[in-house]
C-alpha cells in the first residue's frame, strides 16, 4: 500500500527535487487539515509511482513553512523538479487536487 | 437508487445519517468531500453544547460523531457534490465531482456555510498569506506578534480571546460602537489586557508583499489608521453553500429567500417533496452545532415516512 511521505527540513529539498510533488502543509490541531487527511492518503495510493504526496507538519518544521511563505494551513504547494508551480489554500476535494497533479505530469 | 442522499458531513449531515439509518432506512449515503466534522472543527472553544463541559475545541467535540453515526450503516462517499437535480418521476440525481452520478429517492441538504469575505482591498490577493478566517489553524504563525481581528459578533470575539493567548496584542476592528455577542464573551474581551478595541472603524486596505501581509489601513472617526500587523483575521458572518441546488439558468430547484437560504417548514421540508434541508443552509438558522444536529434529526424522522410512502406507491 502506497503511503505519503512525511518530510522534515533534513530531507525536504531532496524529496521534491525530481518529478511532481504535492506538499500538504498542516498541523495536528487544524480542523480543515484533518478534513483533507483521508483525501491525501487516497492520492498517495492513486499516484503511486507517478507523483510524490508529501506532508509537512508546520508545527515542527517551521523553517520549511517560512521558506515558502506558508501562513495559513492547510496550504498545498505543487512542485515540479523542485520548482514551486502552484499553490492552493484551504480544504478542497480529491478531484481538485488530482486535477492539479495531472496537469503537471 | 439510494433511499436517502445526505449532502454534507457536518453536525446536521452526520445526525441526519444517524437518525435515517437507525430509523430503518437501509441505503443511505452521506456525501462529504473529506473527513466529516464540518466548520465547527475550526472553533477554538465550545462552551454551549449541552452536556459537554470543560475546555473543549470544535475538533474534540466532533471526533466521535462519524463513528457513532456510521454504526447503523450510514455510508460515507468521499467526493464533492456538484449539483442535485430533481427528476420528473420525483427522484433526485446527485452529480459528483468525479463526473459520475447517483440517484436517490430523497435528499437532505446539509452543506452548511462558508465564512464571508469582508470585502476590503487586498483581502482576496492576500488570503492565506496573512489574511485568515481560522484562528485555530493559523494563530500559531503569529506567536508573540500583533494581529487584527475584523468583526464584532460571537465568533470574532471568541477567536480574539483565543488569539490573545498566542499573540502579543490583538486589535479588534468593529464597525459599530457596541458588540452583539454573548455578554459572557464580551466580558472576557473587556477583561483581556492585550486586546485593544478600534470601534466605529472599517478596514480600507490590507497590504503586503510576496511573503504576505505587512499591515492594514483602517478608516476610523479620527482618520486613517495604519496598523502594521502581519496577520488579519476576518469573522464577518457566513454565506450559505447553496451552489449544489442551482440549476443551469441560475435559479434554484427549491424555494430560497433573498439571502439564498433554503426555505423549510418545521419538518425541515423544502418546497420540493422529498428534499429536506438542515443546519446553516436553512432560513433562520441560529448557526449553532446543537441546532444543526437537531435539524438533522428532524429532517431524518420526516424523510423516513416519505421514503416508505414513495416505495409503497412505486410497488403498486
Tab-separated table of C-alpha atoms in Angstrom:
chain	number	residue	atom	x	y	z
A	1	UNK	CA	0.000	0.000	0.000
A	2	UNK	CA	1.449	3.312	-1.056
A	3	UNK	CA	1.881	5.924	1.619
A	4	UNK	CA	2.546	9.619	1.673
A	5	UNK	CA	5.990	10.881	2.658
A	6	UNK	CA	6.368	12.724	5.967
A	7	UNK	CA	9.121	15.187	5.281
A	8	UNK	CA	11.367	17.254	7.523
A	9	UNK	CA	13.879	20.023	6.785
A	10	UNK	CA	16.572	17.324	6.652
A	11	UNK	CA	15.131	15.713	3.530
A	12	UNK	CA	12.635	18.183	2.069
A	13	UNK	CA	14.765	19.597	-0.765
A	14	UNK	CA	15.862	16.124	-1.856
A	15	UNK	CA	12.276	14.839	-1.683
A	16	UNK	CA	10.867	17.432	-4.075
A	17	UNK	CA	13.976	17.720	-6.286
A	18	UNK	CA	12.751	15.435	-9.044
A	19	UNK	CA	9.385	14.854	-10.640
A	20	UNK	CA	5.997	16.105	-9.495
A	21	UNK	CA	5.276	16.570	-5.783
A	22	UNK	CA	2.217	17.717	-3.894
A	23	UNK	CA	3.117	19.022	-0.426
A	24	UNK	CA	0.435	19.383	2.252
A	25	UNK	CA	1.494	21.895	4.925
A	26	UNK	CA	-0.551	21.044	8.003
A	27	UNK	CA	-0.710	20.976	11.785
A	28	UNK	CA	-2.287	18.346	14.014
A	29	UNK	CA	-4.772	20.756	15.656
A	30	UNK	CA	-6.122	22.216	12.415
A	31	UNK	CA	-9.681	21.158	11.545
A	32	UNK	CA	-9.523	21.684	7.772
A	33	UNK	CA	-6.152	19.835	7.720
A	34	UNK	CA	-7.753	16.859	9.375
A	35	UNK	CA	-10.641	17.056	6.924
A	36	UNK	CA	-8.357	16.519	3.923
A	37	UNK	CA	-6.159	13.894	5.632
A	38	UNK	CA	-8.049	10.883	4.137
A	39	UNK	CA	-8.044	12.613	0.748
A	40	UNK	CA	-4.255	12.984	0.868
A	41	UNK	CA	-3.919	9.305	1.802
A	42	UNK	CA	-6.003	8.258	-1.198
A	43	UNK	CA	-3.982	10.498	-3.504
A	44	UNK	CA	-0.792	8.781	-2.297
A	45	UNK	CA	-2.274	5.472	-3.454
A	46	UNK	CA	-3.676	6.794	-6.722
A	47	UNK	CA	-0.433	8.484	-7.764
A	48	UNK	CA	1.932	5.760	-6.514
A	49	UNK	CA	4.993	5.822	-8.761
A	50	UNK	CA	3.749	8.883	-10.662
A	51	UNK	CA	3.880	11.754	-8.162
A	52	UNK	CA	5.084	12.201	-4.605
A	53	UNK	CA	2.498	13.078	-1.988
A	54	UNK	CA	4.254	14.800	0.910
A	55	UNK	CA	3.125	16.033	4.320
A	56	UNK	CA	4.951	18.722	6.306
A	57	UNK	CA	3.956	19.307	9.926
A	58	UNK	CA	4.390	23.084	10.184
A	59	UNK	CA	4.333	22.893	13.972
A	60	UNK	CA	7.649	21.031	13.893
A	61	UNK	CA	9.031	22.209	10.577
A	62	UNK	CA	8.624	25.962	10.741
A	63	UNK	CA	11.704	26.616	8.586
A	64	UNK	CA	10.109	24.991	5.526
A	65	UNK	CA	6.842	26.861	6.127
A	66	UNK	CA	8.675	30.185	6.412
A	67	UNK	CA	10.758	29.471	3.298
A	68	UNK	CA	7.619	29.026	1.181
A	69	UNK	CA	5.646	31.811	2.859
A	70	UNK	CA	3.058	29.454	4.349
A	71	UNK	CA	0.885	31.466	6.742
A	72	UNK	CA	-2.315	29.507	6.549
A	73	UNK	CA	-2.984	25.802	6.883
A	74	UNK	CA	-3.696	23.679	5.108
A	75	UNK	CA	-1.651	25.157	2.247
A	76	UNK	CA	-0.938	22.745	-0.594
A	77	UNK	CA	2.051	23.523	-2.811
A	78	UNK	CA	2.748	21.710	-6.071
A	79	UNK	CA	6.360	21.313	-7.208
A	80	UNK	CA	7.851	20.150	-10.490
A	81	UNK	CA	11.544	19.222	-10.365
A	82	UNK	CA	11.981	21.299	-7.210
A	83	UNK	CA	10.277	24.406	-8.576
A	84	UNK	CA	7.095	25.704	-6.945
A	85	UNK	CA	4.481	25.826	-9.708
A	86	UNK	CA	1.098	26.127	-7.974
A	87	UNK	CA	-0.445	26.766	-4.546
A	88	UNK	CA	-3.860	26.065	-3.047
A	89	UNK	CA	-5.034	27.363	0.345
A	90	UNK	CA	-7.695	25.541	2.360
A	91	UNK	CA	-9.527	22.258	2.111
A	92	UNK	CA	-10.586	21.087	-1.348
A	93	UNK	CA	-11.872	17.899	-2.954
A	94	UNK	CA	-9.761	14.981	-4.104
A	95	UNK	CA	-10.731	15.715	-7.703
A	96	UNK	CA	-9.433	19.284	-7.392
A	97	UNK	CA	-6.032	18.113	-6.078
A	98	UNK	CA	-5.821	15.282	-8.620
A	99	UNK	CA	-6.536	17.712	-11.475
A	100	UNK	CA	-3.582	19.890	-10.396
A	101	UNK	CA	-1.243	16.892	-10.217
A	102	UNK	CA	-2.419	15.505	-13.565
A	103	UNK	CA	-1.819	18.921	-15.095
A	104	UNK	CA	1.873	18.643	-14.139
A	105	UNK	CA	2.514	15.022	-15.140
B	1	UNK	CA	-31.253	4.033	-6.073
B	2	UNK	CA	-30.418	5.431	-2.635
B	3	UNK	CA	-33.188	5.730	-0.051
B	4	UNK	CA	-31.645	8.993	1.030
B	5	UNK	CA	-28.655	11.077	-0.051
B	6	UNK	CA	-27.263	13.399	2.595
B	7	UNK	CA	-25.181	16.224	1.162
B	8	UNK	CA	-22.631	17.482	3.702
B	9	UNK	CA	-20.886	15.916	6.694
B	10	UNK	CA	-21.090	18.498	9.469
B	11	UNK	CA	-23.248	18.158	12.610
B	12	UNK	CA	-26.501	18.356	10.574
B	13	UNK	CA	-25.492	15.781	7.963
B	14	UNK	CA	-23.981	13.377	10.491
B	15	UNK	CA	-27.042	13.485	12.747
B	16	UNK	CA	-29.352	13.042	9.749
B	17	UNK	CA	-27.275	9.977	8.879
B	18	UNK	CA	-27.579	8.588	12.387
B	19	UNK	CA	-31.369	9.040	12.526
B	20	UNK	CA	-32.159	7.811	8.992
B	21	UNK	CA	-30.132	4.602	9.351
B	22	UNK	CA	-31.052	3.884	12.957
B	23	UNK	CA	-34.661	4.625	11.987
B	24	UNK	CA	-34.637	1.874	9.403
B	25	UNK	CA	-33.544	3.254	6.038
B	26	UNK	CA	-31.158	0.696	4.579
B	27	UNK	CA	-29.462	2.567	1.823
B	28	UNK	CA	-28.216	5.985	2.939
B	29	UNK	CA	-25.057	7.728	1.748
B	30	UNK	CA	-23.570	10.900	3.184
B	31	UNK	CA	-21.557	12.826	0.619
B	32	UNK	CA	-18.678	14.757	2.168
B	33	UNK	CA	-15.517	15.611	0.230
B	34	UNK	CA	-13.200	14.919	3.165
B	35	UNK	CA	-13.258	13.786	6.762
B	36	UNK	CA	-16.685	14.574	8.277
B	37	UNK	CA	-16.951	17.152	11.067
B	38	UNK	CA	-17.831	20.439	9.437
B	39	UNK	CA	-16.742	24.018	10.011
B	40	UNK	CA	-17.076	23.736	13.794
B	41	UNK	CA	-13.807	21.755	13.758
B	42	UNK	CA	-12.121	25.148	13.283
B	43	UNK	CA	-13.542	26.610	16.516
B	44	UNK	CA	-11.157	27.088	19.421
B	45	UNK	CA	-13.661	26.548	22.198
B	46	UNK	CA	-17.190	25.173	22.619
B	47	UNK	CA	-18.990	26.438	25.708
B	48	UNK	CA	-22.580	25.913	24.639
B	49	UNK	CA	-23.015	22.306	23.586
B	50	UNK	CA	-25.317	20.843	26.258
B	51	UNK	CA	-23.812	18.071	28.333
B	52	UNK	CA	-20.268	18.830	27.255
B	53	UNK	CA	-18.433	20.776	29.912
B	54	UNK	CA	-14.848	21.782	30.407
B	55	UNK	CA	-12.494	23.241	27.844
B	56	UNK	CA	-13.166	21.518	24.570
B	57	UNK	CA	-12.315	22.508	20.981
B	58	UNK	CA	-14.605	22.052	17.999
B	59	UNK	CA	-12.363	19.262	16.767
B	60	UNK	CA	-12.563	17.426	20.116
B	61	UNK	CA	-16.339	17.769	20.114
B	62	UNK	CA	-16.743	16.306	16.625
B	63	UNK	CA	-14.170	13.498	16.953
B	64	UNK	CA	-16.598	10.703	17.996
B	65	UNK	CA	-19.511	11.730	15.747
B	66	UNK	CA	-18.608	9.966	12.479
B	67	UNK	CA	-18.055	6.595	14.152
B	68	UNK	CA	-21.302	6.808	16.093
B	69	UNK	CA	-23.270	7.980	13.083
B	70	UNK	CA	-21.892	5.227	10.874
B	71	UNK	CA	-22.645	2.471	13.396
B	72	UNK	CA	-26.070	1.837	11.883
B	73	UNK	CA	-24.924	1.529	8.301
B	74	UNK	CA	-24.502	5.083	7.070
B	75	UNK	CA	-22.093	5.108	4.126
B	76	UNK	CA	-19.668	7.980	3.541
B	77	UNK	CA	-18.826	8.862	-0.066
B	78	UNK	CA	-15.660	10.970	-0.024
B	79	UNK	CA	-16.491	13.052	-3.044
B	80	UNK	CA	-17.691	16.577	-3.711
B	81	UNK	CA	-21.278	17.007	-4.918
B	82	UNK	CA	-21.551	19.490	-7.775
B	83	UNK	CA	-25.306	19.543	-8.408
B	84	UNK	CA	-28.591	17.974	-7.322
B	85	UNK	CA	-31.289	17.539	-9.986
B	86	UNK	CA	-34.970	16.949	-9.286
B	87	UNK	CA	-36.267	14.426	-11.832
B	88	UNK	CA	-39.725	14.214	-13.426
B	89	UNK	CA	-40.534	10.982	-11.529
B	90	UNK	CA	-39.875	12.732	-8.185
B	91	UNK	CA	-36.441	11.192	-7.597
B	92	UNK	CA	-33.155	13.093	-7.419
B	93	UNK	CA	-29.839	12.780	-9.232
B	94	UNK	CA	-26.633	13.600	-7.368
B	95	UNK	CA	-23.891	14.781	-9.733
B	96	UNK	CA	-20.446	14.141	-8.287
B	97	UNK	CA	-17.102	15.848	-8.781
B	98	UNK	CA	-15.598	12.741	-10.392
B	99	UNK	CA	-18.118	13.008	-13.238
B	100	UNK	CA	-20.365	10.136	-12.132
B	101	UNK	CA	-23.866	10.423	-10.687
B	102	UNK	CA	-26.184	8.582	-8.360
B	103	UNK	CA	-29.994	8.570	-7.956
B	104	UNK	CA	-31.867	8.931	-4.668
B	105	UNK	CA	-35.485	8.824	-3.542
B	106	UNK	CA	-34.882	11.659	-1.062
B	107	UNK	CA	-32.215	14.240	-0.282
B	108	UNK	CA	-31.218	16.009	2.920
B	109	UNK	CA	-29.174	19.046	2.058
B	110	UNK	CA	-26.754	19.959	4.865
B	111	UNK	CA	-23.993	21.803	3.035
B	112	UNK	CA	-23.595	24.473	5.713
B	113	UNK	CA	-21.951	27.806	5.205
B	114	UNK	CA	-18.573	29.367	4.474
B	115	UNK	CA	-17.006	32.464	6.088
B	116	UNK	CA	-17.793	35.620	4.165
B	117	UNK	CA	-15.056	37.835	2.819
B	118	UNK	CA	-15.193	41.275	4.430
B	119	UNK	CA	-14.708	42.995	1.068
B	120	UNK	CA	-11.750	45.332	1.625
B	121	UNK	CA	-8.945	45.983	-0.836
B	122	UNK	CA	-6.207	43.328	-0.914
B	123	UNK	CA	-8.257	40.747	1.007
B	124	UNK	CA	-8.571	38.250	-1.859
B	125	UNK	CA	-4.964	38.658	-3.028
B	126	UNK	CA	-3.546	38.138	0.481
B	127	UNK	CA	-5.998	35.446	1.605
B	128	UNK	CA	-3.885	32.604	3.018
B	129	UNK	CA	-0.888	34.954	3.067
B	130	UNK	CA	-1.759	36.682	6.325
B	131	UNK	CA	-5.499	37.093	5.837
B	132	UNK	CA	-7.297	34.200	7.515
B	133	UNK	CA	-10.734	33.075	8.698
B	134	UNK	CA	-9.428	30.336	11.034
B	135	UNK	CA	-7.704	31.339	14.273
B	136	UNK	CA	-7.094	27.784	15.496
B	137	UNK	CA	-5.451	26.899	12.156
B	138	UNK	CA	-3.297	29.955	11.626
B	139	UNK	CA	-2.930	31.663	15.018
B	140	UNK	CA	0.355	29.973	15.771
B	141	UNK	CA	2.061	31.652	12.793
B	142	UNK	CA	1.707	34.891	14.815
B	143	UNK	CA	3.113	33.758	18.129
B	144	UNK	CA	4.348	36.835	20.010
B	145	UNK	CA	3.239	39.133	17.180
B	146	UNK	CA	0.375	41.616	16.804
B	147	UNK	CA	-2.737	40.771	14.791
B	148	UNK	CA	-6.024	42.416	13.829
B	149	UNK	CA	-9.444	40.787	14.135
B	150	UNK	CA	-12.207	42.171	11.913
B	151	UNK	CA	-15.787	41.778	13.184
B	152	UNK	CA	-17.921	42.180	16.296
B	153	UNK	CA	-20.054	39.037	16.630
B	154	UNK	CA	-19.647	35.966	18.804
B	155	UNK	CA	-17.116	34.268	16.550
B	156	UNK	CA	-14.951	37.398	16.209
B	157	UNK	CA	-14.792	37.952	19.962
B	158	UNK	CA	-14.261	34.289	20.905
B	159	UNK	CA	-11.435	33.933	18.403
B	160	UNK	CA	-9.927	37.278	19.525
B	161	UNK	CA	-9.706	35.902	23.071
B	162	UNK	CA	-8.116	32.705	21.715
B	163	UNK	CA	-5.571	34.735	19.735
B	164	UNK	CA	-4.779	36.924	22.773
B	165	UNK	CA	-3.218	33.852	24.410
B	166	UNK	CA	-0.817	33.377	21.493
B	167	UNK	CA	-0.204	36.865	20.146
B	168	UNK	CA	1.400	39.850	21.884
B	169	UNK	CA	-1.574	42.059	21.028
B	170	UNK	CA	-4.948	41.714	19.314
B	171	UNK	CA	-6.750	44.687	17.778
B	172	UNK	CA	-10.497	44.182	17.303
B	173	UNK	CA	-11.754	46.322	14.430
B	174	UNK	CA	-15.530	46.686	14.616
B	175	UNK	CA	-17.794	48.921	12.559
B	176	UNK	CA	-20.152	49.765	15.422
B	177	UNK	CA	-19.890	51.203	18.944
B	178	UNK	CA	-21.297	48.081	20.650
B	179	UNK	CA	-20.983	44.315	20.220
B	180	UNK	CA	-23.807	41.861	19.553
B	181	UNK	CA	-22.031	38.855	21.114
B	182	UNK	CA	-22.972	36.911	24.257
B	183	UNK	CA	-22.459	39.029	27.426
B	184	UNK	CA	-20.048	36.430	28.821
B	185	UNK	CA	-17.860	36.682	25.720
B	186	UNK	CA	-17.906	40.500	25.734
B	187	UNK	CA	-16.817	40.492	29.377
B	188	UNK	CA	-13.886	38.193	28.590
B	189	UNK	CA	-12.787	40.564	25.824
B	190	UNK	CA	-13.006	43.565	28.155
B	191	UNK	CA	-11.015	41.710	30.836
B	192	UNK	CA	-8.209	40.769	28.468
B	193	UNK	CA	-5.322	43.202	28.783
B	194	UNK	CA	-3.727	42.663	25.392
B	195	UNK	CA	-6.910	43.226	23.381
B	196	UNK	CA	-7.425	46.774	22.082
B	197	UNK	CA	-10.755	47.844	20.588
B	198	UNK	CA	-10.921	50.019	17.479
B	199	UNK	CA	-14.617	50.923	17.221
B	200	UNK	CA	-16.722	52.629	14.552
B	201	UNK	CA	-13.994	51.573	12.164
B	202	UNK	CA	-13.874	49.773	8.821
B	203	UNK	CA	-10.883	48.248	7.018
B	204	UNK	CA	-9.785	50.167	3.937
B	205	UNK	CA	-6.943	48.044	2.617
B	206	UNK	CA	-4.659	45.209	3.630
B	207	UNK	CA	-1.185	45.478	2.172
B	208	UNK	CA	1.884	43.267	1.923
B	209	UNK	CA	4.455	41.740	-0.372
B	210	UNK	CA	5.334	38.329	-1.808
B	211	UNK	CA	5.799	36.864	1.668
B	212	UNK	CA	2.424	38.084	2.918
B	213	UNK	CA	0.622	40.777	4.876
B	214	UNK	CA	2.559	43.685	6.363
B	215	UNK	CA	-0.330	45.761	7.659
B	216	UNK	CA	-3.872	47.051	7.338
B	217	UNK	CA	-5.226	50.572	6.863
B	218	UNK	CA	-8.396	51.342	8.769
B	219	UNK	CA	-10.931	54.158	8.474
B	220	UNK	CA	-11.646	55.473	11.962
B	221	UNK	CA	-13.539	58.567	13.208
B	222	UNK	CA	-10.068	60.068	13.874
B	223	UNK	CA	-8.851	59.427	10.322
B	224	UNK	CA	-6.904	56.685	8.536
B	225	UNK	CA	-5.064	54.357	10.923
B	226	UNK	CA	-2.159	52.219	9.701
B	227	UNK	CA	-1.782	49.056	11.794
B	228	UNK	CA	1.485	47.310	10.971
B	229	UNK	CA	0.410	43.752	11.730
B	230	UNK	CA	1.401	40.568	9.845
B	231	UNK	CA	-1.944	38.823	10.495
B	232	UNK	CA	-5.543	39.832	9.794
B	233	UNK	CA	-8.376	37.526	10.896
B	234	UNK	CA	-11.844	38.227	9.480
B	235	UNK	CA	-15.066	36.998	11.112
B	236	UNK	CA	-17.868	38.925	9.430
B	237	UNK	CA	-20.561	36.305	9.005
B	238	UNK	CA	-21.243	33.406	6.704
B	239	UNK	CA	-22.542	32.685	3.198
B	240	UNK	CA	-24.668	29.567	2.730
B	241	UNK	CA	-23.299	26.868	0.425
B	242	UNK	CA	-26.261	26.548	-1.930
B	243	UNK	CA	-24.470	26.040	-5.255
B	244	UNK	CA	-25.486	22.378	-5.437
B	245	UNK	CA	-29.152	23.438	-5.608
B	246	UNK	CA	-28.583	25.848	-8.507
B	247	UNK	CA	-29.889	24.991	-11.942
B	248	UNK	CA	-28.029	25.930	-15.101
B	249	UNK	CA	-30.169	29.062	-15.542
B	250	UNK	CA	-29.130	30.296	-12.067
B	251	UNK	CA	-32.482	29.605	-10.373
B	252	UNK	CA	-32.798	27.036	-7.584
B	253	UNK	CA	-34.535	23.660	-7.609
B	254	UNK	CA	-36.428	24.698	-4.425
B	255	UNK	CA	-37.583	27.971	-2.862
B	256	UNK	CA	-34.876	30.086	-1.226
B	257	UNK	CA	-35.010	33.535	0.406
B	258	UNK	CA	-33.175	36.668	-0.783
B	259	UNK	CA	-30.019	35.549	1.075
B	260	UNK	CA	-30.096	32.213	-0.755
B	261	UNK	CA	-31.095	30.288	2.379
B	262	UNK	CA	-33.375	27.317	1.763
B	263	UNK	CA	-36.974	27.863	2.889
B	264	UNK	CA	-38.175	24.997	5.101
B	265	UNK	CA	-41.116	24.294	7.395
B	266	UNK	CA	-40.877	22.887	10.913
B	267	UNK	CA	-40.303	19.412	9.435
B	268	UNK	CA	-37.269	20.787	7.521
B	269	UNK	CA	-39.239	20.127	4.315
B	270	UNK	CA	-38.430	22.384	1.372
B	271	UNK	CA	-40.836	23.375	-1.407
B	272	UNK	CA	-39.856	20.165	-3.241
B	273	UNK	CA	-41.314	16.865	-1.942
B	274	UNK	CA	-38.502	14.592	-0.797
B	275	UNK	CA	-35.989	17.417	-0.462
B	276	UNK	CA	-35.157	18.433	3.103
B	277	UNK	CA	-32.650	20.973	4.451
B	278	UNK	CA	-30.808	21.000	7.782
B	279	UNK	CA	-28.288	23.215	9.540
B	280	UNK	CA	-26.817	26.555	8.440
B	281	UNK	CA	-28.260	26.290	4.907
B	282	UNK	CA	-31.868	26.811	6.024
B	283	UNK	CA	-33.755	30.030	6.766
B	284	UNK	CA	-33.470	31.491	10.263
B	285	UNK	CA	-30.658	29.084	11.202
B	286	UNK	CA	-29.105	30.027	14.547
B	287	UNK	CA	-25.804	28.606	13.219
B	288	UNK	CA	-25.111	26.508	16.309
B	289	UNK	CA	-23.919	22.894	16.451
B	290	UNK	CA	-26.768	21.833	18.693
B	291	UNK	CA	-29.343	23.388	16.361
B	292	UNK	CA	-27.755	21.852	13.263
B	293	UNK	CA	-27.783	18.440	14.905
B	294	UNK	CA	-31.418	18.974	15.887
B	295	UNK	CA	-32.281	19.903	12.300
B	296	UNK	CA	-30.606	16.750	11.050
B	297	UNK	CA	-32.733	14.639	13.381
B	298	UNK	CA	-35.940	16.488	12.403
B	299	UNK	CA	-35.223	16.080	8.692
B	300	UNK	CA	-34.398	12.394	9.145
B	301	UNK	CA	-37.531	11.447	11.107
B	302	UNK	CA	-39.608	13.076	8.360
B	303	UNK	CA	-37.631	11.549	5.496
B	304	UNK	CA	-38.277	8.004	6.758
B	305	UNK	CA	-42.101	8.003	6.261
B	306	UNK	CA	-41.672	9.903	2.982
B	307	UNK	CA	-39.366	7.192	1.625
B	308	UNK	CA	-41.662	4.399	2.861
B	309	UNK	CA	-44.621	6.028	1.123
B	310	UNK	CA	-42.763	6.524	-2.164
B	311	UNK	CA	-41.558	2.919	-2.098
B	312	UNK	CA	-45.092	1.636	-1.433
B	313	UNK	CA	-46.607	3.663	-4.233
B	314	UNK	CA	-43.866	2.553	-6.648
B	315	UNK	CA	-44.551	-1.106	-5.854
B	316	UNK	CA	-48.263	-0.758	-6.600
